[in-house]
Tab-separated table of C-alpha atoms and ligand atoms in Angstrom:
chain	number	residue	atom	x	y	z
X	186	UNK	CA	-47.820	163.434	-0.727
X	187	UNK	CA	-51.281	161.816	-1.097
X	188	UNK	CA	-54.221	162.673	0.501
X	189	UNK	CA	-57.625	160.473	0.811
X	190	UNK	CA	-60.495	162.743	1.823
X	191	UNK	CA	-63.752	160.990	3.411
X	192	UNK	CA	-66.784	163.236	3.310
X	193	UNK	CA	-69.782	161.608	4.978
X	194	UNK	CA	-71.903	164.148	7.358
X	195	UNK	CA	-75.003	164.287	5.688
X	196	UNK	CA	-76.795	161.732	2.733
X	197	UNK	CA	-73.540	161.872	0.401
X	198	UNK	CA	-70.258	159.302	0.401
X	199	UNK	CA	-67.657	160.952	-1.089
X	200	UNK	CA	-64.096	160.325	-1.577
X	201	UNK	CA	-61.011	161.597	-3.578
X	202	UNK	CA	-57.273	161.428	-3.666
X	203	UNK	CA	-55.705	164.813	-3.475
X	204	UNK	CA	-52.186	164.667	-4.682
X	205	UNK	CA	-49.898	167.584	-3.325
X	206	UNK	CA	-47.984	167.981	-6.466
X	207	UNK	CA	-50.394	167.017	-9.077
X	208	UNK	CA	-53.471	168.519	-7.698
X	209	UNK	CA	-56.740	166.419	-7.364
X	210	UNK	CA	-56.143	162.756	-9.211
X	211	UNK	CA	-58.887	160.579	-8.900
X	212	UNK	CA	-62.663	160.868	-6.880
X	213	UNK	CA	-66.120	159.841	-6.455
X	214	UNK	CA	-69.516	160.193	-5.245
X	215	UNK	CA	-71.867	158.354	-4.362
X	216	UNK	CA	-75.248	160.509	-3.890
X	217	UNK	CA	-77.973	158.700	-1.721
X	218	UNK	CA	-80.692	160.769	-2.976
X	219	UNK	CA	-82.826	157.343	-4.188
X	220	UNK	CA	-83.165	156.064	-0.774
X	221	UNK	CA	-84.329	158.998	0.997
X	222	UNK	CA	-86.842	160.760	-1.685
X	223	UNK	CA	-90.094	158.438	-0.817
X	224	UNK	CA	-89.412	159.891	2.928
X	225	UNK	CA	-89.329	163.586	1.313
X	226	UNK	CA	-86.031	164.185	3.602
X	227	UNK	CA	-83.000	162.503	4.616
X	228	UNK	CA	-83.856	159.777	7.334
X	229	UNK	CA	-79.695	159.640	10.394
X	230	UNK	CA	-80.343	156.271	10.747
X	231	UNK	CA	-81.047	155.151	6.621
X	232	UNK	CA	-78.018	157.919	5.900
X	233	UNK	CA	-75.449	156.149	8.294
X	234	UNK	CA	-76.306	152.569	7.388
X	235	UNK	CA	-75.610	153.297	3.660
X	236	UNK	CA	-72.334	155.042	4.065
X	237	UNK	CA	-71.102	151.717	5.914
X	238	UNK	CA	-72.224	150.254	2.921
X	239	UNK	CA	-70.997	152.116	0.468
X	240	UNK	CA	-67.712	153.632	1.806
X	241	UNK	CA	-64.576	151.143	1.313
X	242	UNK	CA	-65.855	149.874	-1.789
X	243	UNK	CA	-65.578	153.725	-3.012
X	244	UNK	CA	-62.651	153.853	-1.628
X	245	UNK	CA	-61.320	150.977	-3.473
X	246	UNK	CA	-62.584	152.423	-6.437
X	247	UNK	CA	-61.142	156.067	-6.110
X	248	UNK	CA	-57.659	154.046	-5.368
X	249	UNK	CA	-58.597	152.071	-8.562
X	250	UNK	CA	-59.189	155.279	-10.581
X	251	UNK	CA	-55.756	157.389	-9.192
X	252	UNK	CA	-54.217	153.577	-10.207
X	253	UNK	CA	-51.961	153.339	-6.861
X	254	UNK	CA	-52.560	151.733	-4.050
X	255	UNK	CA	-53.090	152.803	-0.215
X	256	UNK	CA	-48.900	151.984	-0.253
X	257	UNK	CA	-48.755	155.376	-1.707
X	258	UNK	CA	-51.171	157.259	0.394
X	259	UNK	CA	-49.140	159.472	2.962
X	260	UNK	CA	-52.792	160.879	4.746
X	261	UNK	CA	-55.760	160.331	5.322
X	262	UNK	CA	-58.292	163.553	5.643
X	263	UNK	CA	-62.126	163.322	6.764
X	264	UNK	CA	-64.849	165.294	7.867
X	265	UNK	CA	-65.659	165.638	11.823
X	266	UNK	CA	-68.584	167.652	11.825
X	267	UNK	CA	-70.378	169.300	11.420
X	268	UNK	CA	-73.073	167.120	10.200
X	269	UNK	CA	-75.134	163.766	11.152
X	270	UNK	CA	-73.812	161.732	14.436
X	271	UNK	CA	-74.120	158.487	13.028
X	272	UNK	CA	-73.127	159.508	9.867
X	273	UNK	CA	-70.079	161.463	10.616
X	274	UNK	CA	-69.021	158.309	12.918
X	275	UNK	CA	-68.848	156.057	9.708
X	276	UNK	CA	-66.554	158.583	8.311
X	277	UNK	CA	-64.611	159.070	11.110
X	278	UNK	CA	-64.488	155.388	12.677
X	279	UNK	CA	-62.947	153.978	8.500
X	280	UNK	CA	-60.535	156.819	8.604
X	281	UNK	CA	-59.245	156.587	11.797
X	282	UNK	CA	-58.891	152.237	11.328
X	283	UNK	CA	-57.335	152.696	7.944
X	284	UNK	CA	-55.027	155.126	9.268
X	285	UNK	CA	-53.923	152.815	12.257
X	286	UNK	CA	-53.842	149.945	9.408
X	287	UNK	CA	-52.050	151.766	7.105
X	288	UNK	CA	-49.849	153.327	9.919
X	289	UNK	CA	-50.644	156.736	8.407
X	290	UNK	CA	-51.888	159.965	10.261
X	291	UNK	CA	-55.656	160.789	9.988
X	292	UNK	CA	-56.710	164.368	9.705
X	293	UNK	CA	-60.317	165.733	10.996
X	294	UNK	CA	-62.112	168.256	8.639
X	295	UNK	CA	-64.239	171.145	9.388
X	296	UNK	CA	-67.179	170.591	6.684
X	297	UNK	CA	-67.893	174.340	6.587
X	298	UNK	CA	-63.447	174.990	6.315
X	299	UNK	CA	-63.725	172.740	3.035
X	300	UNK	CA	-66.969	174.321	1.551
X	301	UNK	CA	-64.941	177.402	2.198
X	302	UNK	CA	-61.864	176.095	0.269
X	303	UNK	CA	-63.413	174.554	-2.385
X	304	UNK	CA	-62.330	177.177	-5.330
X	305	UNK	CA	-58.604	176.001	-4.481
X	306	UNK	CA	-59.415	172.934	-6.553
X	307	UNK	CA	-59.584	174.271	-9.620
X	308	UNK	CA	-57.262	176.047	-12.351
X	309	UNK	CA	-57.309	179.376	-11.075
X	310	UNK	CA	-57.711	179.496	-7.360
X	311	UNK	CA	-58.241	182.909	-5.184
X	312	UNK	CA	-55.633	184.563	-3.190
X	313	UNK	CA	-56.152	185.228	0.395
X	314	UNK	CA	-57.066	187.665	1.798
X	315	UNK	CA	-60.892	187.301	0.070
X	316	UNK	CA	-64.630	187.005	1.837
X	317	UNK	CA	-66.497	184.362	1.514
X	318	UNK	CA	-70.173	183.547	1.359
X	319	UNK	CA	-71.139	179.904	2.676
X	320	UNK	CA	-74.515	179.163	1.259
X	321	UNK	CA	-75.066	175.698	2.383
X	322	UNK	CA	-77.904	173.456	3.591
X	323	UNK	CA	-77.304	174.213	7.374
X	324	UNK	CA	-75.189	177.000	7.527
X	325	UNK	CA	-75.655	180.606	5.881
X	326	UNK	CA	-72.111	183.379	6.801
X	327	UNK	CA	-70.066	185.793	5.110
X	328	UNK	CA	-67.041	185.503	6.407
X	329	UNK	CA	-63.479	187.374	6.237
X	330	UNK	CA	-60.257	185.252	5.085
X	331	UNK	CA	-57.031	186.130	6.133
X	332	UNK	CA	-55.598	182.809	5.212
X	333	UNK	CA	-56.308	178.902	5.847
X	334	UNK	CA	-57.762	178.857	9.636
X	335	UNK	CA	-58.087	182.450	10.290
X	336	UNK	CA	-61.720	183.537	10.221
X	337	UNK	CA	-63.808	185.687	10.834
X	338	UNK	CA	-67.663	185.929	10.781
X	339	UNK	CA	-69.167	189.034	9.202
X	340	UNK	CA	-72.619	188.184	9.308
X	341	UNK	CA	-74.766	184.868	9.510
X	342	UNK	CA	-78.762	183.976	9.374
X	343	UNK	CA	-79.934	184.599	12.444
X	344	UNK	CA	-82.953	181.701	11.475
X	345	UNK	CA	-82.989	179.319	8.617
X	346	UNK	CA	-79.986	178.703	6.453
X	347	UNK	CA	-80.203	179.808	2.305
X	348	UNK	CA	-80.013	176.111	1.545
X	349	UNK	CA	-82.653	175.099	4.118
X	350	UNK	CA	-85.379	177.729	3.156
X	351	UNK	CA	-84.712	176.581	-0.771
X	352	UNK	CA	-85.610	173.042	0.480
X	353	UNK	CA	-88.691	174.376	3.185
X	354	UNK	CA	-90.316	176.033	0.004
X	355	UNK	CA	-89.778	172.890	-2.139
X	356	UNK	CA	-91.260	171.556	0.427
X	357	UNK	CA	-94.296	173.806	0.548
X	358	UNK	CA	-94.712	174.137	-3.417
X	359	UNK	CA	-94.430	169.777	-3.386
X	360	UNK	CA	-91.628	169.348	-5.091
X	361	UNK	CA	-90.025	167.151	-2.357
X	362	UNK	CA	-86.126	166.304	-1.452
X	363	UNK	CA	-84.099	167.319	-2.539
X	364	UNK	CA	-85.795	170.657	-2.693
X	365	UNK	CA	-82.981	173.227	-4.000
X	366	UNK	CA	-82.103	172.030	-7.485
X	367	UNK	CA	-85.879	171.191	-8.122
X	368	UNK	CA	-86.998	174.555	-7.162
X	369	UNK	CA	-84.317	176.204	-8.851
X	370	UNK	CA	-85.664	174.698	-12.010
X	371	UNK	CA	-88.922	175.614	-11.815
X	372	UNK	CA	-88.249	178.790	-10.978
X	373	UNK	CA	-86.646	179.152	-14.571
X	374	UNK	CA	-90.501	179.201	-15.893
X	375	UNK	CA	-91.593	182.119	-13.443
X	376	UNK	CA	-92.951	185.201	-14.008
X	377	UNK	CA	-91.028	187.646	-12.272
X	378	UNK	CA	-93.245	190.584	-12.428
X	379	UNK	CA	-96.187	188.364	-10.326
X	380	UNK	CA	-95.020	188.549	-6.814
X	381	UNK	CA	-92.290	190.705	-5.134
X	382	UNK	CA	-91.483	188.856	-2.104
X	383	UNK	CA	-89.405	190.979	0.566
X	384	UNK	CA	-85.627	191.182	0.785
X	385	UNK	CA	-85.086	190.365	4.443
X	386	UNK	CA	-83.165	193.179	6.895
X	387	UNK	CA	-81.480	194.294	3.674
X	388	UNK	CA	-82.559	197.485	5.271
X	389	UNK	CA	-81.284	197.184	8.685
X	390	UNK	CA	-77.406	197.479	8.910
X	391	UNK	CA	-75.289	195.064	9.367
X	392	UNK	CA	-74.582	191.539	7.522
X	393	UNK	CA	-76.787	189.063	8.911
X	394	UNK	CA	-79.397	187.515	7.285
X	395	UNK	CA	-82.663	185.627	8.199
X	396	UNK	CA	-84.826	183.489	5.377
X	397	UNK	CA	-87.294	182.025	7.805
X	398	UNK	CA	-89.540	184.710	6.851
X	399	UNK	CA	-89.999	183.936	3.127
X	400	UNK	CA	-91.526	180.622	3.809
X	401	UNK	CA	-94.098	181.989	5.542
X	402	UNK	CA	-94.446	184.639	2.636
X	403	UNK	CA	-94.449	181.471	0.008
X	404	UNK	CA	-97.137	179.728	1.711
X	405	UNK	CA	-99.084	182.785	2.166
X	406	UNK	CA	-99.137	183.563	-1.591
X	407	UNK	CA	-100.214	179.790	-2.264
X	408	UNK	CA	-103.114	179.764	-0.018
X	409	UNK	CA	-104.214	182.984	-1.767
X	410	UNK	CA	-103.352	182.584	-5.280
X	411	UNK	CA	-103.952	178.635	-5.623
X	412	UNK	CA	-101.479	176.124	-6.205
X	413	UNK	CA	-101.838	175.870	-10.246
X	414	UNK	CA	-98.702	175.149	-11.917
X	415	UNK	CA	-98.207	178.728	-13.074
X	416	UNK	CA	-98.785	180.400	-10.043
X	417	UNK	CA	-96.215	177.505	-7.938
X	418	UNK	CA	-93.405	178.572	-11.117
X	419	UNK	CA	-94.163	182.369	-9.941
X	420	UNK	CA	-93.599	181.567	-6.296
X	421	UNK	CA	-90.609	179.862	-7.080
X	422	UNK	CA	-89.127	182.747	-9.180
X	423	UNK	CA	-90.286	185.782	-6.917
X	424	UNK	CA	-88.659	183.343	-3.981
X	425	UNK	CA	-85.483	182.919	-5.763
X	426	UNK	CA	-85.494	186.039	-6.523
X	427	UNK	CA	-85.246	187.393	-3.305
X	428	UNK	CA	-82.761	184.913	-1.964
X	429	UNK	CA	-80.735	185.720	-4.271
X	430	UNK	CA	-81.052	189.599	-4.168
X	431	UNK	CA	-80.413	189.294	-0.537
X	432	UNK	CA	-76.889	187.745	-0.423
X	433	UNK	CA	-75.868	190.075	-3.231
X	434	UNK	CA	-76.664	193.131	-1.378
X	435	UNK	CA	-75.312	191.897	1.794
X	436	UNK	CA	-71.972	190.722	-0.290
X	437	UNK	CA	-71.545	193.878	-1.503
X	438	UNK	CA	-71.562	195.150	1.468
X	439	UNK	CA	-69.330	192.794	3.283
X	440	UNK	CA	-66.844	194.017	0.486
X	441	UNK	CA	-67.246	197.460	1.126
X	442	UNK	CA	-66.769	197.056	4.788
X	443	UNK	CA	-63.840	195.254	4.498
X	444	UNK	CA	-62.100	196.679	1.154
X	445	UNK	CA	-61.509	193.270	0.135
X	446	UNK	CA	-61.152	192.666	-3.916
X	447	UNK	CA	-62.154	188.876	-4.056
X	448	UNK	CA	-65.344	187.354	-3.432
X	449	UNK	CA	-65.397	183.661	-3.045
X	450	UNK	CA	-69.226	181.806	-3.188
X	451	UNK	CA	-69.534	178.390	-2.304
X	452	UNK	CA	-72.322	175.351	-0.070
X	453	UNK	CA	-74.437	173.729	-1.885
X	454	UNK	CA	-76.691	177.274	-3.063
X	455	UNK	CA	-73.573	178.403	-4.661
X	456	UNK	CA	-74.523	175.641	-7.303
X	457	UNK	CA	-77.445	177.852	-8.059
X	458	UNK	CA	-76.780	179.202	-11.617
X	459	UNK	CA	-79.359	182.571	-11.084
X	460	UNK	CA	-76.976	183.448	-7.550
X	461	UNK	CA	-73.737	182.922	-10.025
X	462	UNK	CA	-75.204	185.326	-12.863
X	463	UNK	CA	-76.208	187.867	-10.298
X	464	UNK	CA	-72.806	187.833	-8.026
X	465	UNK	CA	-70.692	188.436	-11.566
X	466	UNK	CA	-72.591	191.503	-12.424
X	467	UNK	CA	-72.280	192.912	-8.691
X	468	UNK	CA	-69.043	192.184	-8.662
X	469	UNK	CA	-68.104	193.588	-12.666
X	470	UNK	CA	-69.159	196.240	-11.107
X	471	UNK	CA	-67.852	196.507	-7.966
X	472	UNK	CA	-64.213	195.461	-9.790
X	473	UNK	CA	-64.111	192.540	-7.460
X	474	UNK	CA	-62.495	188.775	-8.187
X	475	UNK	CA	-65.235	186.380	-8.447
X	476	UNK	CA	-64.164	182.681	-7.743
X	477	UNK	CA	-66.754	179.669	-7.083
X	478	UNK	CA	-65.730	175.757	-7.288
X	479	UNK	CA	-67.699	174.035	-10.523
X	480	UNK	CA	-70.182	172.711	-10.036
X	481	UNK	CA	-70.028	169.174	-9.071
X	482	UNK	CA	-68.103	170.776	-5.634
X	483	UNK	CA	-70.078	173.037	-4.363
X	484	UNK	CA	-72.138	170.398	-2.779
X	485	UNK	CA	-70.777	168.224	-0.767
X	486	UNK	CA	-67.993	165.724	-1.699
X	487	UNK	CA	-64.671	163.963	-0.933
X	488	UNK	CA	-62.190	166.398	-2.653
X	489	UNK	CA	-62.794	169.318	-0.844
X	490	UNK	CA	-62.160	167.338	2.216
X	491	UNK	CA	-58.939	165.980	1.153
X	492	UNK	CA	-57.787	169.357	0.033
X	493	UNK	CA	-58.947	170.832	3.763
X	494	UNK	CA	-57.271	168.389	5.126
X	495	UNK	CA	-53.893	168.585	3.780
X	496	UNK	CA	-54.111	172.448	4.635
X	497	UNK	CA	-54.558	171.419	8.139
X	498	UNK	CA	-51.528	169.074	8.313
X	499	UNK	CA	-49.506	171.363	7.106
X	500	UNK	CA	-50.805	173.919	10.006
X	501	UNK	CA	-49.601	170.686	12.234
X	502	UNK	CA	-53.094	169.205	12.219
X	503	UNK	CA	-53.588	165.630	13.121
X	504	UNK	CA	-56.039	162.996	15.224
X	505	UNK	CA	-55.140	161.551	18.119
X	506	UNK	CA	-56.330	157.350	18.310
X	507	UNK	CA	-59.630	159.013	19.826
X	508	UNK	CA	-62.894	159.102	17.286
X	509	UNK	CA	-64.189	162.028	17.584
X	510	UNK	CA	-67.399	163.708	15.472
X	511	UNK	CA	-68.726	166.895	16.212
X	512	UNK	CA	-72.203	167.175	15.037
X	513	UNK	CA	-72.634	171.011	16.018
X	514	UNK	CA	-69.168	173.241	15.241
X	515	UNK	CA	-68.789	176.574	14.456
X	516	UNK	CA	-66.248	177.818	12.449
X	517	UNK	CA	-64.965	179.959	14.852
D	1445	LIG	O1	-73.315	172.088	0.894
D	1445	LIG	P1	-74.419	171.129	0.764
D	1445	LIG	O2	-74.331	170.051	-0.270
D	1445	LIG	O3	-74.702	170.413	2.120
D	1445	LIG	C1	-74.567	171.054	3.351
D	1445	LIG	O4	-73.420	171.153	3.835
D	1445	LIG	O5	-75.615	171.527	3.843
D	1445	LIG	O6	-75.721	172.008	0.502
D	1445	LIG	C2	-76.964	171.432	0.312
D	1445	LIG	C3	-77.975	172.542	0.144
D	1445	LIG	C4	-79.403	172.040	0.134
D	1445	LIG	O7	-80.185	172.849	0.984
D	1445	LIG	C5	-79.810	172.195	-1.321
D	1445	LIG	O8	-81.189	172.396	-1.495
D	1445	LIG	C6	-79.014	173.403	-1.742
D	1445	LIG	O9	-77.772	173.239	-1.089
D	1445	LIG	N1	-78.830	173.468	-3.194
D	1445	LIG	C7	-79.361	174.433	-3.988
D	1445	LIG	C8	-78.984	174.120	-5.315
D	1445	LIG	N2	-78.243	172.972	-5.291
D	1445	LIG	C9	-78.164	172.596	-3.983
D	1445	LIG	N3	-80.096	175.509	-3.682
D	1445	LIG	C10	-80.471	176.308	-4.698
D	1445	LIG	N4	-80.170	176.089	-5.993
D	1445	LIG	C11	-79.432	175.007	-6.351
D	1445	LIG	N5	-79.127	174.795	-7.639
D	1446	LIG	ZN1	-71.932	170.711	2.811
C-alpha cells in the first residue's frame, strides 16, 4: 500500500509517499524559513497561511515525483499535534477532505512518535527494543522502546527543550532564526578551553534534564567578556559543548539503567554533527548500536509522518470524519 504523509505543525510543509513494499518513493519540503527570519521567529498566523498555500501544490508534486496518481494511494497519514493550532488544522483539515474525496482512510500522527521513528527510513533500521533520545525544538526525553506505541519516559527537561535553548542563545549571541544550525556553525570556530559552562544536574541522579540555565550562563559571559566576534564563537562552543556533554552522560546512563544495546538519536538537535561525533564514541565504548535518520529527517518533514502513520494503521489506527489537532500531547 501507499501512504501520503502531511507534516505541517510548525514553519515546514512537508510531504512524501511511503510505499509499504518499496520503502519511501517520492517527497518534499518546502522550508518557510524566508518568511519568518525578518521577525527573528516563526510568526502561527504567517506559518498557517503559507501551508494553505503551499500544501496541495506539494502534494501534486510529490504525486508527480512517485509518477502515480492519488488512484494508487491506499492512506493518507498526517500530523495532529503536537505543534501550531492553525497550522496543524491546515494539515489536518487537506488530509481529512482528500481522504473523504479520495474515499481513503486518514491517519493522525504523533509528531514526537515520527521523530522517534525516523531511523526506520533508512537502509539499516534499529530493532526494538532500543532508547531513544528526542532532541527537538519543543520537546527534550529519553525514552524506552519496547516496540511501535509502547513508551516509556526515562527522563525529560524539566525547563527549556535542547532545541529551544540552541535557538534562545542564537538568540542572545544575534544570530537570529533559525538559531540551531547558525549557532552550531559558529561554534565550529570556538575556543574550547575559554569558558567551561556547567553540565546541568549531570550530578543529581536520575535522567532529566534542564537547559534553561545555560542561557542565563551565555548571557552572563557576554555582558562580561564583550560581544566581539571571538568571544560570541567561544560562547557558542563552551555552550555546545555542554549541551552536548549533557545528553551523552544522561544517555549513557539511560542505557545502563535499562541494559538496552541500541541507542536511537533523533528532533531536529540530532542534526547537530558535534552531538553525532560525541554519541558514537560513548557508545564504541559502551558496545551500544548507534542509529540516527540522515540528515535531511531529523528535522521535521513529510516522510517520517507517512512512515508513523502506516505503523499506526497497522496497530488499527484511523480518524474518524472529526478534525481534530492537538496542539499540546504527550507521548504518553
Ligand atoms: O524537530 P524539529 O525540526 O522541530 C520540532 O519538532 O521542534 O527541531 C527543530 C529544532 C530547533 O530548535 C533547531 O534550532 C534545532 O532543532 N536544530 C539544531 C540543529 N539543526 C536544528 N540544533 C543544533 N544543531 C543543529 N545542527
Ligand atoms: Zn519536529
Amino acid at each position: 500500500m501507499r501512504i501520503l504523509g502531511i507534516e505541517t505543525s510548525c514553519d515546514e510543509t512537508g510531504i512524501a509517499i511511503y510505499d509499504s513494499e518499496k520503502g519511501l518513493i517520492a517527497h518534499a519540503l518546502y522550508s518557510q524559513v524566508s518568511l519568518h527570519a525578518k521577525y527573528g521567529g516563526v510568526v502561527p498566523e504567517l506559518a498557517s497561511r503559507d501551508h494553505i498555500r503551499k500544501i496541495l501544490p506539494l502534494i501534486g508534486h510529490v504525486l508527480a515525483l512517485a509518477n502515480i496518481t492519488a488512484n494508487d494511494l491506499s492512506l493518507i497519514a498526517y500530523t495532529s499535534g503536537p505543534g501550531l493550532v492553525g497550522a496543524l488544522l491546515v494539515g489536518g483539515a487537506v488530509a481529512h477532505a482528500l481522504a473523504f474525496a479520495w474515499q481513503i482512510p486518514a491517519v493522525p500522527v504523533h509528531h514526537l512518535e515520527a521523530h522517534l521513528l525516523a531511523p526506520f527510513l533508512e537502509e539499516n533500521p534499529p530493532k526494538f527494543p532500543f532508547v531513544a533520545l528526542l532532541v527537538s525544538g519543543g520537546h527534550t526525553q529519553l525514552v524506552n522502546v519496547e516496540n511501535v506505541g509502547k513508551y516509556q519516559i526515562l527522563g525529560e527537561t524539566i525547563d527549556d527543550a535542547a532545541g529551544e535553548a540552541f535557538d534562545k542563545v542564537a538568540k542572545i549571541l544575534g544570530l537570529g532564526y533559525p538559531g540551531g544550525p547558525a549557532l552550531a556553525k559558529l561554534a565550529e570556530k570556538g575556543n574550547s578551553a575559554r569558558f567551561n559552562f556547567p553540565r546541568p544536574m549531570v550530578k543529581r541522579k536520575g535522567l532529566d534534564f534542564s537547559f534553561s540555565g545555560l542561557k542565563t550562563h551565555a548571557l552572563q559571559t557576554l555582558q562580561e567578556f564583550g560581544d566581539d566576534e571571538e568571544t560570541k564563537q567561544d560562547i557558542a562552543r563552551a555552550f555546545q559543548d555542554a549541551v552536548v556533554e549533557t545528553l551523552v552522560i544522561k544517555s549513557r546512563r539511560a542505557l545502563r539503567q535499562t541494559n538496552m544495546h541500541r541507542l536511537v538519536i533523533a528532533g531536529g538537535v540530532s542534526a547537530n554533527q558535534n552531538l553525532r561525533e560525541k554519541m558514537l564514541l560513548m557508545t564504541k565504548d559502551e558496545d551500544i548500536e548507534l542509529f540516527y535518520p540522515r540528515l535531511e529527517f531529523c528535522t521535521d518533514n513529510g516522510a517520517m509522518i507517512a512512515y508513523a502513520g502506516y505503523q499506526r494503521f497497522l496497530l488499527g489506527g484511523k480518524a474518524d470524519l472529526a478534525i481534530n489537532v492537538f496542539p499540546r500531547w504527550e507521548l504518553l
